[in-house]
GROMACS .gro file of C-alpha atoms in nm:
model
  149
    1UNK     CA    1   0.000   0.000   0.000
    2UNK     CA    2   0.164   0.344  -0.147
    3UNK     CA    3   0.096   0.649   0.053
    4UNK     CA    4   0.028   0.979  -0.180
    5UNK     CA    5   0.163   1.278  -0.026
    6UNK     CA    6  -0.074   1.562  -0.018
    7UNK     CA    7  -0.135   1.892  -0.175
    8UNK     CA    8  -0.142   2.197  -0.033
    9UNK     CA    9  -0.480   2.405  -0.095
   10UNK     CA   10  -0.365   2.743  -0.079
   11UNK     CA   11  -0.505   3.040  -0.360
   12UNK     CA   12  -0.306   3.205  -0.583
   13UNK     CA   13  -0.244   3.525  -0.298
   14UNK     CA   14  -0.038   3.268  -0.045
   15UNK     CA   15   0.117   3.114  -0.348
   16UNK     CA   16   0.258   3.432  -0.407
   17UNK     CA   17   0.355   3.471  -0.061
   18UNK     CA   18   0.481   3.156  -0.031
   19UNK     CA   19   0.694   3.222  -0.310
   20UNK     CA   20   0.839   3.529  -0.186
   21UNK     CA   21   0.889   3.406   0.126
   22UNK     CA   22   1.106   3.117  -0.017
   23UNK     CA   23   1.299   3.361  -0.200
   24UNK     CA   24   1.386   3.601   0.114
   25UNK     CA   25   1.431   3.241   0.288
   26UNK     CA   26   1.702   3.144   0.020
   27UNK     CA   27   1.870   3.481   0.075
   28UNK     CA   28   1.900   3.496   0.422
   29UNK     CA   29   2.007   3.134   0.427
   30UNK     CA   30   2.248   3.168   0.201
   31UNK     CA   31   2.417   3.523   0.343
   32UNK     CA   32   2.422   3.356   0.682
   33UNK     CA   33   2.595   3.001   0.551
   34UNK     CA   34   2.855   3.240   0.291
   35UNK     CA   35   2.949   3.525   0.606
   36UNK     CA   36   3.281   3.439   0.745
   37UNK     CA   37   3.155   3.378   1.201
   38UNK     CA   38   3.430   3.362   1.482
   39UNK     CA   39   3.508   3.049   1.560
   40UNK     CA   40   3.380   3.067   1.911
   41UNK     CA   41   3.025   3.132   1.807
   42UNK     CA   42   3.066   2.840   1.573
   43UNK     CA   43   3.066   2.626   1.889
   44UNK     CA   44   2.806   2.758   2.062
   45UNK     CA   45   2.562   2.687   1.826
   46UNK     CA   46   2.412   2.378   1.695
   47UNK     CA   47   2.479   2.382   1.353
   48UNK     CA   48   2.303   2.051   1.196
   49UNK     CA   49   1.977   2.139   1.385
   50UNK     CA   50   1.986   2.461   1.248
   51UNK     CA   51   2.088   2.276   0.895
   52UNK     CA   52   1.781   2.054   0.933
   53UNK     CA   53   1.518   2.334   1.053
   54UNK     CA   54   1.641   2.559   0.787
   55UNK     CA   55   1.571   2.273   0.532
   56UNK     CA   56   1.211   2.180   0.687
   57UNK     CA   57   1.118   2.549   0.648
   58UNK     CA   58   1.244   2.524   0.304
   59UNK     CA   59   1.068   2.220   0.178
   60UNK     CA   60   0.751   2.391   0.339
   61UNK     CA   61   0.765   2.703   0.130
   62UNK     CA   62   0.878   2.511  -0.208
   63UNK     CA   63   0.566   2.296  -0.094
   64UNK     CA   64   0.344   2.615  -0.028
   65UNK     CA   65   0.508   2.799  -0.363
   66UNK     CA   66   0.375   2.468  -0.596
   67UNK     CA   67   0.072   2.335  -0.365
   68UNK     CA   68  -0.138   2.193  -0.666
   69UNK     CA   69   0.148   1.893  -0.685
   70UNK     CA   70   0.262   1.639  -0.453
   71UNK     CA   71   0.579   1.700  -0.261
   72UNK     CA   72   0.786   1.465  -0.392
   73UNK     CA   73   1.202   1.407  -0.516
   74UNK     CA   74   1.103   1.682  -0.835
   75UNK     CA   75   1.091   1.931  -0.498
   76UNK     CA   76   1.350   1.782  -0.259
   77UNK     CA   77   1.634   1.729  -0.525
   78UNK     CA   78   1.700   2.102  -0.561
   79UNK     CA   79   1.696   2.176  -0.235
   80UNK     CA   80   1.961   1.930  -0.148
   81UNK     CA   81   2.169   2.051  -0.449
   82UNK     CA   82   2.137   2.384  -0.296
   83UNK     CA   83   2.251   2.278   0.015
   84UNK     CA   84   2.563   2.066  -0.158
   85UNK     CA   85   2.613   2.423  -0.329
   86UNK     CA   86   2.628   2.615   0.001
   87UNK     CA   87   2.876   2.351   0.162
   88UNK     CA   88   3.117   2.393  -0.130
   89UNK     CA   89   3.103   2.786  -0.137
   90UNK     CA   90   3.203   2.772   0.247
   91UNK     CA   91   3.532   2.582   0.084
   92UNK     CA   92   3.614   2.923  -0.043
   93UNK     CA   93   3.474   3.121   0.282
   94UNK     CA   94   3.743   3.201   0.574
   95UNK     CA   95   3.646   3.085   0.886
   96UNK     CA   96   3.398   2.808   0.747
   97UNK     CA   97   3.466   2.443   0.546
   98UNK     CA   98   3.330   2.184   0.366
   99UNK     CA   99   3.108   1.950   0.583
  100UNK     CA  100   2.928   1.633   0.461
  101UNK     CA  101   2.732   1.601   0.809
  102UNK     CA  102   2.613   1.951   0.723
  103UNK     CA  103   2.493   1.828   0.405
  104UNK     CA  104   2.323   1.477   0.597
  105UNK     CA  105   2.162   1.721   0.831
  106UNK     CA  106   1.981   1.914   0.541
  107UNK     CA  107   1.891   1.571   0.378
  108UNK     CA  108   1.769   1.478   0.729
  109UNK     CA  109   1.549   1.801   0.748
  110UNK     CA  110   1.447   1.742   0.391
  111UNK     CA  111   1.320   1.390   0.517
  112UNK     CA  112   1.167   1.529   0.820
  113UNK     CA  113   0.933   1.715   0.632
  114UNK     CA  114   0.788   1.424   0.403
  115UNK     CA  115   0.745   1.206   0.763
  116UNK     CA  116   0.566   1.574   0.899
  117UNK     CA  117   0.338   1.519   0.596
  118UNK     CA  118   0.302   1.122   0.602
  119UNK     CA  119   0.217   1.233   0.973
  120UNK     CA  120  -0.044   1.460   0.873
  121UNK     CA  121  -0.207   1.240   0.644
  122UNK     CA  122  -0.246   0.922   0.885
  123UNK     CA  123  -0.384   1.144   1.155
  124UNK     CA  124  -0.718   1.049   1.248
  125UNK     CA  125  -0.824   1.369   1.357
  126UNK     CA  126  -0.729   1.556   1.066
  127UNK     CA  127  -1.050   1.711   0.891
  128UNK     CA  128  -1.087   1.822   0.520
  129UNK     CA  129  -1.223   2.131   0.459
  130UNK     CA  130  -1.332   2.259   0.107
  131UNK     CA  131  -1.306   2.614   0.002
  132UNK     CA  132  -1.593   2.644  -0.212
  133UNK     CA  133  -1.715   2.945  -0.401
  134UNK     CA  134  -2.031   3.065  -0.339
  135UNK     CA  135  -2.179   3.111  -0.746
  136UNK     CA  136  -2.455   3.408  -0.635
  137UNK     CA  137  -2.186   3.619  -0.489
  138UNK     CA  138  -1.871   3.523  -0.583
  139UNK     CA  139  -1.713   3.470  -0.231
  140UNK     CA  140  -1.486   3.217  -0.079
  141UNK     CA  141  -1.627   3.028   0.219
  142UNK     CA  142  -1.459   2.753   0.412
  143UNK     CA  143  -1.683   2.465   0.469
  144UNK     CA  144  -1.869   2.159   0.293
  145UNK     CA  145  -2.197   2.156   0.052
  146UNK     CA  146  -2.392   2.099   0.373
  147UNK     CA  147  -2.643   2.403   0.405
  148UNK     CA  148  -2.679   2.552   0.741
  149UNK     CA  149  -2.947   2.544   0.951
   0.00000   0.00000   0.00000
């Protein structure tokens, strides 16, 4: 038995959003992963949980940014080549280097997202709610075809 991942129902506004959002995303991410740090901040923080958040909050928006199609490999497969990327700039970066547990811990974040979703779509409480237009006056209304009392 194959599990489908789900697709986001989101309008064409928090596309848009969600798109922009993975742009800034992108841009801070990769200023903060090309800036030369001290090495004594380097230690205090935990740098493959930040490596796997940042990468959950990235599949999210490339989810959010393409909703009508199933996250899949077609959306996870860039991001990891972006995060290969970033590890080899920081080659080139004083201060920072080349780490292949950096690059597990984004593939690990990556992953953490698709069990999030495989999560979300095994949980019995989880309710589906249409948006359906209402055709007299044109207005979105959460909610099913039931009429209210």
């Amino acid at each position: 038995m194959s599990t489908q991942m789900p697709t986001l129902y989101l309008n064409r506004c928090d596309q848009t959003g969600a798109r922009l959002m993975l742009g800034l995303a992108l841009l801070i991410i990769t200023y903060m992963a090309l800036t030369p740090i001290p090495d004594l901040l380097q230690q205090n923080v935990n740098d493959k949980l930040g490596h796997a958040l940042a990468f959950v909050l990235l599949a999210f928006l490339t989810h959010a940014s393409w909703p009508n199609t199933a996250f899949s490999w077609r959306h996870g497969l860039p991001l990891l080549g972006y995060g290969i990327f970033l590890e080899c700039a920081q080659y080139f970066v004083p201060g920072r280097f080349f780490s292949l547990w950096d690059v597990v811990a984004d593939t690990a974040g990556i992953g953490l997202y698709l069990l999030l979703l495989v999560f979300l779509i095994r949980s019995p409480s989880r309710k589906h709610t249409a948006i359906e237009e209402d055709s007299s006056t044109g207005h979105r209304s959460p909610g099913s075809s039931r009429t209210q009392s």
